[in-house]
Amino acid sequence: MQVILYIGILLVYFAVMIFIGIRNSRSSRSVQGFVLGGRSVGPWLTAFAYGTSYFSAVIFIGYAGQFGWNFGMAATWIGIGNALIGSLLAWAVLGRRTRVMTQQLDSATMPDYFGKRFSDNKLKIAASVIIFIFLIPYTASLYKGLGSLFAMAFSIPYWVCILIMAAVTAVYVLVGGYMATVWNDFIQGIIMLFGIVIIVAAVLLNAGGLTQAITDLSQISVGAQQGAYTSFFGPDLYGLIMVVILTSLGTWGLPQMVQKFYSIKSEASVRTGMIVSTVFAFVVAGGCYFLGGFGRLFVEDVSVGYDTIIPTMLEESLSVILIALVLVLVVSASMSTLSSLVMSSSSTITLDLIKNARKKELSHTSQMLLIRIFVAFFIAVSAVIAIIYDEFKLSFIAQMMGVSWGALAGAFLAPYLFSLYWKRTTKASCWVCFVFGVATSITALVLSLCSSSLPQGVLDSFLYKYVFSSSIYVGAWTMIAGFVIVPVVSLFTKKPEQERLKVLFKPFTQLNEAVETAVEDYLVKPHVSTAQRPVDSEDNKN
């Protein structure tokens, strides 16, 4: 009976997703419409698309379980960081600049932006290749979070779960394009908002209430340290800071996240989108990590993997109806992020690699066909990788996501941010950052695979312990290094053409000049104090 209920709810949910895809099929007939929704997406839809692309099964099942286990209640800081840095600051710093600059350059993807911003076609190709390679393991990690949850509810093979989700996502993305994804993201976001609140409340009630859960958690010690998992910063402050940096600041350099600012309807919409996105992140990310902090009350041994912690908590705490809600919530989170990733990947390959490599002009029909082919290709390849990962137990979610985030954000974040604000940014600094970000991430991956054969001296070294021992550490430090690489290399390499940049930065220059003029007028203009102001007879009467 339970399985019939779960299947029925999921079938209804999948039917709604496909219906939305069909309903938005008209908007996907042009390349701009399919990839960016015609740059006419409202602030609420953009904000929910940003949030649902940000938080997936990787967060709910993988990261919440692992970091909740490692840091206890202090893992909630990760969710707070995601809201303040990954959402609020990202919108404030990147939102308007990205929309205006990409319209100025007429660019639809991040590689296209780099190529046109620095007048270097090879830079565009390099960025496209990086995205093509490193978005695949990130996409594969989305499926993995569903496996243990579906196994709990249905007792069906993991690969069947993956194929079902991949097929449904493929249908509504291929038919409806970007507008189908943002409307589905809106519905999925509402499910995530209400779902996470209900789930956290249910789990805590099962643990005896919030006060009792905190008391029980405080009795668990780390060595001689009592109450470490209820302390303000947890048992590992360094590790906590690294996770906050990677998962919060890292979004600034991820192409599928930044691309949301390309499509927003107007500059005025950025402010509304920023507020909505931040509230969404506080509830969803904060709730996920807060919930994960109590994982040790439900699971005593994680030898089988961190990915089993959250499903175990849910299985012990929730009723049949609430487990059905969780299934829809996690499927929603995963499908929204998956659709965003494959849209970003397929448009990049088609518009920035294939179209660029052809000597003859690629027709509109051919472009649309290729984008759709690559959407299907990315979904299929990532599904196969996820199945292989599970079959051979090669990795768990956080490792897969950490490598992707580290390489992409390490390569793109600093060059992209500096190029939006600083005219002096050079293409040489972009090249150095691209090479550094990718090389460092690959080096870290190789070291992790060979860790069992490394000399003990290497394993005990400061560099390995605090940088290369975790994909999280590597990703965070790679991003931080970019903020040094870009300005230093830019100052020592050929200065870009200033006349072209004056035109490109004109919208921002005009704003700055207007502000400066207003301030100067205020300071120079003589002011009469209240005490010196003549008071008319009417005022005296009052």
XYZ file of C-alpha atoms in Angstrom:
542
model
C 0.000 0.000 0.000
C 2.825 2.405 0.888
C 4.632 1.769 -2.379
C 1.417 2.413 -4.330
C 1.031 5.759 -2.523
C 4.638 6.761 -3.287
C 4.334 5.786 -6.941
C 1.013 7.603 -7.295
C 2.355 10.865 -5.844
C 5.494 10.729 -7.982
C 3.491 9.998 -11.124
C 1.312 13.049 -10.498
C 4.420 15.133 -9.858
C 6.136 13.911 -13.038
C 2.968 14.564 -15.053
C 2.904 18.179 -13.845
C 6.564 18.647 -14.785
C 6.000 17.294 -18.291
C 2.827 19.372 -18.722
C 4.796 22.533 -17.877
C 7.405 21.545 -20.446
C 4.759 21.140 -23.143
C 3.039 24.387 -22.106
C 6.296 26.325 -22.596
C 7.260 24.708 -25.884
C 6.530 27.905 -27.831
C 9.196 29.837 -25.924
C 11.850 27.304 -26.901
C 11.695 27.773 -30.671
C 14.632 30.195 -30.818
C 18.139 29.768 -29.434
C 17.763 32.798 -27.133
C 14.373 31.524 -26.001
C 15.591 27.978 -25.374
C 18.784 29.002 -23.552
C 17.800 32.257 -21.753
C 14.026 32.519 -21.988
C 14.406 35.590 -24.183
C 16.001 37.502 -21.277
C 12.498 38.219 -19.965
C 12.288 36.096 -16.796
C 10.781 37.829 -13.756
C 12.554 38.213 -10.389
C 10.579 35.556 -8.508
C 11.107 32.905 -11.166
C 14.798 33.802 -11.439
C 15.248 33.747 -7.652
C 13.634 30.322 -7.318
C 15.607 29.038 -10.319
C 18.798 30.273 -8.630
C 17.893 28.661 -5.313
C 16.753 25.313 -6.668
C 19.847 25.094 -8.886
C 21.953 25.820 -5.803
C 20.435 23.225 -3.472
C 19.918 19.664 -4.644
C 20.133 16.114 -3.326
C 23.847 16.812 -2.973
C 22.984 19.257 -0.193
C 20.057 17.437 1.386
C 21.441 13.904 1.359
C 25.210 14.244 0.915
C 26.471 17.463 2.454
C 23.865 17.716 5.232
C 24.674 14.167 6.297
C 28.456 14.423 6.084
C 28.938 17.897 7.546
C 26.217 17.452 10.123
C 28.123 14.381 11.305
C 31.482 16.185 11.284
C 30.451 19.534 12.795
C 27.229 18.872 14.705
C 24.905 21.851 15.116
C 27.685 24.167 13.908
C 26.935 22.850 10.394
C 24.089 25.385 10.427
C 26.758 28.039 9.740
C 27.154 26.502 6.280
C 23.503 27.239 5.508
C 23.864 30.770 6.867
C 26.956 31.268 4.691
C 25.058 29.956 1.663
C 22.312 32.526 2.302
C 24.496 35.569 3.045
C 27.467 34.941 0.734
C 26.131 32.522 -1.856
C 22.812 34.315 -2.349
C 22.619 37.847 -0.891
C 26.137 38.995 -1.802
C 26.155 37.083 -5.083
C 23.043 38.927 -6.259
C 24.268 42.275 -4.927
C 27.743 42.024 -6.468
C 27.092 40.062 -9.669
C 23.407 40.523 -10.513
C 23.153 43.926 -12.201
C 26.713 43.929 -13.557
C 26.257 40.517 -15.153
C 22.974 41.411 -16.819
C 24.229 44.726 -18.207
C 27.634 43.444 -19.296
C 26.316 40.326 -21.027
C 23.736 42.411 -22.885
C 26.467 44.827 -23.947
C 28.511 41.907 -25.293
C 25.484 39.935 -26.533
C 26.752 36.799 -24.808
C 24.535 33.880 -23.775
C 27.075 31.715 -21.916
C 30.033 32.219 -19.602
C 32.633 31.065 -22.182
C 31.115 33.448 -24.714
C 31.391 36.229 -22.151
C 35.098 35.534 -21.564
C 35.783 35.350 -25.298
C 34.078 38.671 -26.070
C 35.169 40.497 -22.925
C 38.839 39.820 -23.692
C 38.573 39.528 -27.491
C 40.130 36.072 -27.378
C 38.380 33.194 -29.104
C 40.799 30.650 -27.625
C 39.802 31.764 -24.141
C 36.194 30.956 -24.997
C 37.155 27.483 -26.210
C 39.220 26.795 -23.070
C 36.343 27.819 -20.812
C 33.965 25.600 -22.813
C 36.215 22.551 -22.425
C 36.542 23.111 -18.674
C 32.763 23.311 -18.309
C 32.243 20.254 -20.496
C 34.629 18.131 -18.414
C 33.859 19.244 -14.875
C 30.096 19.660 -14.968
C 29.653 15.954 -15.711
C 30.795 14.647 -12.278
C 28.717 17.374 -10.625
C 25.687 16.258 -12.628
C 26.371 12.620 -11.757
C 26.428 13.469 -8.056
C 22.796 14.617 -8.253
C 21.565 11.141 -9.078
C 23.557 9.539 -6.306
C 21.647 11.328 -3.589
C 18.422 9.684 -4.746
C 19.630 6.100 -4.672
C 19.551 5.393 -0.954
C 16.304 7.322 -0.507
C 14.459 5.452 -3.248
C 15.861 2.155 -2.019
C 14.395 2.961 1.404
C 10.940 3.727 -0.006
C 10.616 1.241 -2.877
C 13.323 -1.385 -2.414
C 14.093 -1.138 -6.116
C 17.514 -1.086 -7.783
C 19.420 2.179 -7.733
C 19.829 2.298 -11.504
C 16.049 2.217 -12.019
C 15.675 5.376 -9.899
C 18.301 7.126 -11.985
C 16.723 6.190 -15.304
C 13.283 7.401 -14.218
C 14.540 10.800 -13.079
C 16.762 11.202 -16.140
C 13.911 10.405 -18.521
C 11.430 12.852 -16.964
C 14.004 15.660 -16.793
C 15.005 15.068 -20.399
C 11.405 15.310 -21.608
C 10.505 18.666 -20.049
C 13.876 20.294 -20.790
C 13.954 19.128 -24.409
C 10.384 20.272 -25.027
C 10.151 23.484 -23.013
C 13.745 24.754 -22.731
C 14.730 27.400 -20.191
C 11.207 28.667 -19.452
C 10.073 25.124 -18.655
C 12.976 24.753 -16.228
C 12.303 28.047 -14.413
C 8.571 27.365 -14.044
C 9.317 23.866 -12.793
C 11.972 25.343 -10.518
C 9.332 27.656 -9.047
C 7.029 24.746 -8.191
C 9.939 22.645 -6.975
C 11.156 25.540 -4.821
C 7.791 25.877 -3.085
C 7.839 22.139 -2.330
C 11.367 22.467 -0.936
C 10.464 25.459 1.269
C 7.479 23.848 2.952
C 8.957 20.364 2.906
C 12.159 21.159 4.765
C 10.292 22.999 7.544
C 7.894 20.074 8.079
C 10.693 17.488 7.964
C 12.923 19.291 10.482
C 9.979 19.662 12.875
C 9.017 15.975 12.525
C 12.562 14.681 13.091
C 13.092 16.865 16.177
C 9.746 15.814 17.648
C 10.772 12.190 17.202
C 13.990 12.986 19.083
C 12.025 14.366 22.049
C 11.915 17.998 20.959
C 14.624 20.541 20.261
C 15.805 20.915 23.874
C 16.042 17.160 24.429
C 17.807 16.627 21.089
C 20.421 19.268 21.948
C 20.902 17.750 25.397
C 21.398 14.261 23.966
C 23.789 15.574 21.313
C 25.839 17.405 23.950
C 26.536 14.065 25.681
C 28.478 12.814 22.648
C 32.169 13.609 23.029
C 35.112 13.971 20.664
C 37.975 12.383 22.529
C 38.088 14.225 25.849
C 36.029 17.156 24.520
C 32.465 16.965 25.827
C 29.674 18.764 23.992
C 31.729 19.479 20.879
C 28.771 18.845 18.572
C 26.627 21.490 20.260
C 29.387 24.105 20.548
C 29.224 27.375 18.606
C 31.800 26.437 15.948
C 31.874 22.663 16.394
C 34.906 20.394 16.779
C 36.717 21.495 13.587
C 36.653 25.247 12.929
C 39.143 25.105 10.046
C 37.138 22.460 8.211
C 33.929 24.409 8.808
C 35.391 27.603 7.324
C 36.614 25.734 4.253
C 33.182 24.243 3.633
C 31.498 27.647 3.996
C 33.940 29.168 1.484
C 33.531 26.380 -1.077
C 29.738 26.084 -0.919
C 29.033 29.826 -0.568
C 31.672 31.729 -2.524
C 31.982 28.906 -5.047
C 28.576 29.671 -6.582
C 29.976 32.984 -7.875
C 32.078 31.096 -10.406
C 29.686 28.328 -11.456
C 28.343 28.892 -14.995
C 24.889 27.429 -14.306
C 24.427 29.853 -11.384
C 25.792 33.007 -13.003
C 23.726 32.355 -16.115
C 20.560 33.029 -14.081
C 21.518 36.726 -14.043
C 21.734 36.749 -17.853
C 18.031 36.046 -18.240
C 16.460 38.279 -15.591
C 13.869 40.683 -16.989
C 15.281 44.036 -15.851
C 17.837 45.657 -13.602
C 15.079 46.648 -11.191
C 14.199 42.964 -10.799
C 17.621 42.194 -9.330
C 16.760 43.675 -5.925
C 13.548 41.649 -5.599
C 15.311 38.514 -6.764
C 18.088 39.068 -4.226
C 15.658 39.215 -1.294
C 13.619 36.202 -2.407
C 16.735 34.132 -3.123
C 18.264 34.943 0.272
C 15.129 33.975 2.211
C 14.925 30.756 0.186
C 18.544 29.906 1.047
C 18.065 30.625 4.753
C 15.122 28.235 4.957
C 16.326 25.436 2.673
C 20.092 25.400 3.270
C 19.826 26.427 6.916
C 17.172 23.776 7.520
C 19.128 21.013 5.753
C 22.369 21.578 7.650
C 20.569 22.123 10.959
C 18.802 18.802 10.464
C 22.068 17.047 9.568
C 23.629 18.281 12.806
C 21.521 15.757 14.753
C 22.615 12.787 12.639
C 24.637 11.214 15.473
C 21.436 10.723 17.467
C 20.144 8.332 14.813
C 23.275 6.743 13.313
C 26.198 5.287 15.256
C 28.370 4.020 12.414
C 29.036 5.680 9.034
C 31.322 2.992 7.658
C 28.776 2.396 4.883
C 28.936 6.073 3.883
C 27.679 9.489 4.900
C 24.926 9.289 2.294
C 22.909 6.924 4.509
C 22.634 9.318 7.485
C 19.730 11.497 6.349
C 17.680 8.573 4.907
C 18.115 6.719 8.208
C 16.936 9.747 10.189
C 13.907 10.092 7.955
C 13.005 6.419 8.002
C 13.000 6.379 11.805
C 11.127 9.671 12.236
C 8.581 10.170 9.489
C 5.163 8.767 8.703
C 4.274 7.289 5.327
C 2.812 10.600 4.130
C 5.896 12.574 5.170
C 8.242 10.098 3.510
C 6.255 10.659 0.315
C 6.808 14.395 0.815
C 10.540 13.786 1.229
C 10.637 11.793 -1.994
C 9.033 14.641 -3.909
C 11.288 17.181 -2.161
C 14.519 15.386 -3.018
C 13.395 14.601 -6.565
C 12.437 18.274 -6.957
C 15.807 19.469 -5.692
C 17.703 17.081 -7.934
C 15.689 17.614 -11.103
C 15.883 21.401 -10.834
C 19.660 21.355 -10.490
C 20.023 18.683 -13.161
C 18.011 20.691 -15.685
C 20.088 23.784 -14.967
C 23.364 21.919 -15.391
C 22.458 20.212 -18.659
C 21.110 23.463 -20.111
C 24.374 25.201 -19.257
C 26.522 22.359 -20.599
C 24.623 21.800 -23.842
C 24.421 25.497 -24.748
C 28.134 25.906 -24.040
C 29.152 22.995 -26.256
C 26.865 24.032 -29.114
C 27.295 27.804 -29.118
C 30.895 28.083 -27.937
C 32.635 24.995 -29.302
C 30.846 23.545 -32.315
C 29.470 26.789 -33.735
C 32.817 28.458 -33.147
C 34.808 25.646 -34.798
C 32.768 25.623 -38.011
C 33.923 27.825 -40.866
C 30.417 27.997 -42.275
C 27.595 29.647 -40.372
C 25.607 27.166 -38.301
C 21.895 27.561 -39.097
C 19.330 28.286 -36.402
C 17.698 24.886 -36.924
C 21.042 23.117 -36.593
C 21.856 25.014 -33.406
C 18.535 24.039 -31.814
C 18.993 20.414 -32.846
C 22.535 20.256 -31.440
C 21.545 21.865 -28.141
C 18.790 19.290 -27.684
C 21.120 16.434 -28.640
C 23.650 17.557 -26.049
C 20.946 17.941 -23.392
C 20.116 14.257 -23.898
C 23.823 13.376 -24.073
C 24.699 15.048 -20.771
C 21.755 13.503 -18.969
C 22.659 10.031 -20.276
C 26.409 10.281 -19.579
C 25.942 11.615 -16.061
C 23.444 8.834 -15.327
C 25.930 6.183 -16.482
C 28.702 7.724 -14.367
C 26.432 7.772 -11.306
C 25.629 4.084 -11.768
C 29.325 3.207 -12.174
C 30.242 5.212 -9.069
C 27.671 3.325 -7.027
C 28.534 -0.081 -8.472
C 32.241 0.166 -7.678
C 31.941 2.402 -4.572
C 34.527 4.800 -5.983
C 33.396 7.897 -4.158
C 30.635 9.587 -2.203
C 28.671 12.705 -2.998
C 30.808 15.343 -1.322
C 33.985 14.209 -3.118
C 32.326 14.228 -6.530
C 30.836 17.676 -6.011
C 33.957 19.077 -4.352
C 36.192 18.285 -7.335
C 33.751 19.912 -9.773
C 33.160 23.016 -7.690
C 36.867 23.440 -7.013
C 37.868 23.232 -10.679
C 35.057 25.407 -12.050
C 35.026 28.088 -9.366
C 38.808 28.026 -9.050
C 39.150 28.667 -12.768
C 36.302 31.139 -13.310
C 35.419 33.004 -10.104
C 38.246 35.545 -9.802
C 38.600 36.308 -13.550
C 34.856 36.741 -13.911
C 34.465 38.990 -10.863
C 37.459 41.190 -11.687
C 36.406 41.483 -15.334
C 33.032 42.906 -14.285
C 34.557 45.659 -12.147
C 38.181 46.271 -13.160
C 39.098 47.475 -16.654
C 42.744 46.532 -16.073
C 41.950 42.797 -15.932
C 43.899 41.054 -18.693
C 43.312 37.897 -20.681
C 46.688 36.607 -19.475
C 45.375 36.606 -15.895
C 42.372 34.572 -17.076
C 44.625 32.013 -18.730
C 46.770 31.656 -15.619
C 43.704 31.257 -13.397
C 42.139 28.691 -15.765
C 45.314 26.591 -15.798
C 45.886 26.925 -12.056
C 42.309 26.001 -11.114
C 42.151 22.915 -13.317
C 45.710 21.717 -12.597
C 45.266 22.047 -8.842
C 41.959 20.158 -8.852
C 43.356 17.342 -11.006
C 46.453 17.101 -8.791
C 44.244 16.826 -5.722
C 42.123 14.123 -7.375
C 45.213 12.078 -8.276
C 46.600 12.412 -4.740
C 43.305 11.265 -3.231
C 43.248 8.186 -5.477
C 46.859 7.369 -4.583
C 46.668 8.325 -0.897
C 47.149 4.741 0.312
C 50.535 4.511 -1.433
C 51.881 7.929 -0.425
C 54.773 8.075 2.082
C 53.771 8.855 5.660
C 55.903 11.989 5.564
C 53.779 13.385 2.742
C 50.540 12.508 4.547
C 51.759 14.275 7.690
C 52.991 17.383 5.892
C 51.261 20.716 6.503
C 50.466 21.225 2.793
C 48.816 17.824 2.408
C 46.956 17.965 5.713
C 45.447 21.427 5.257
C 45.136 21.631 1.478
C 45.292 18.359 -0.454
C 43.751 15.955 2.052
C 40.229 16.997 1.028
C 38.595 18.160 -2.194
C 36.811 20.730 -0.031
C 40.086 22.276 1.127
C 41.556 22.251 -2.373
C 38.510 23.911 -3.889
C 38.384 26.648 -1.256
C 42.104 27.484 -1.471
C 42.044 27.412 -5.271
C 39.299 30.045 -5.288
C 41.129 32.191 -2.740
C 44.349 31.966 -4.768
C 42.508 33.353 -7.787
C 42.006 36.673 -5.984
C 45.790 37.023 -5.848
C 46.585 35.603 -9.289
C 44.285 37.849 -11.345
C 45.376 41.286 -10.030
C 49.083 40.367 -9.856
C 49.237 38.880 -13.364
C 47.117 41.738 -14.753
C 49.520 44.358 -13.399
C 52.498 42.640 -15.014
C 50.961 41.842 -18.405
C 49.872 43.888 -21.415
C 47.237 46.470 -20.633
C 43.939 45.875 -22.492
C 42.597 48.320 -25.067
C 41.107 51.220 -23.097
C 38.879 52.780 -25.769
C 36.855 49.608 -26.182
C 36.551 49.204 -22.411
C 35.290 52.771 -22.012
C 32.336 51.882 -24.214
C 31.778 48.585 -22.428
C 31.840 50.139 -18.956
C 29.872 53.238 -19.979
C 26.611 52.214 -18.201
C 28.480 51.851 -14.917
C 30.575 54.986 -15.477
C 27.434 57.048 -16.018
C 25.997 55.778 -12.759
C 29.201 56.563 -10.864
C 29.342 60.053 -12.375
C 25.725 60.707 -11.422
C 26.383 59.682 -7.824
C 29.573 61.754 -7.665
C 27.759 64.816 -9.089
C 24.933 64.472 -6.592
C 27.353 64.243 -3.673
C 29.423 67.163 -4.958
C 26.292 69.329 -5.410
C 25.217 68.504 -1.889
C 28.613 69.411 -0.426
C 29.151 72.580 -2.463
C 25.616 73.940 -2.373
C 25.166 76.361 0.535
C 22.824 75.091 3.194
C 20.841 77.126 5.651
C 20.509 75.692 9.111
C 17.132 75.288 10.727
C 17.987 77.938 13.289
C 18.736 80.507 10.532
C 15.697 79.681 8.403
C 13.026 82.373 8.418
C 9.866 81.307 10.157
C 6.668 82.606 8.659
C 3.693 83.703 10.594
C 1.780 80.519 9.872
C 4.578 78.472 11.471
C 4.504 80.730 14.512
C 0.813 80.132 14.863
C 1.412 76.366 14.820
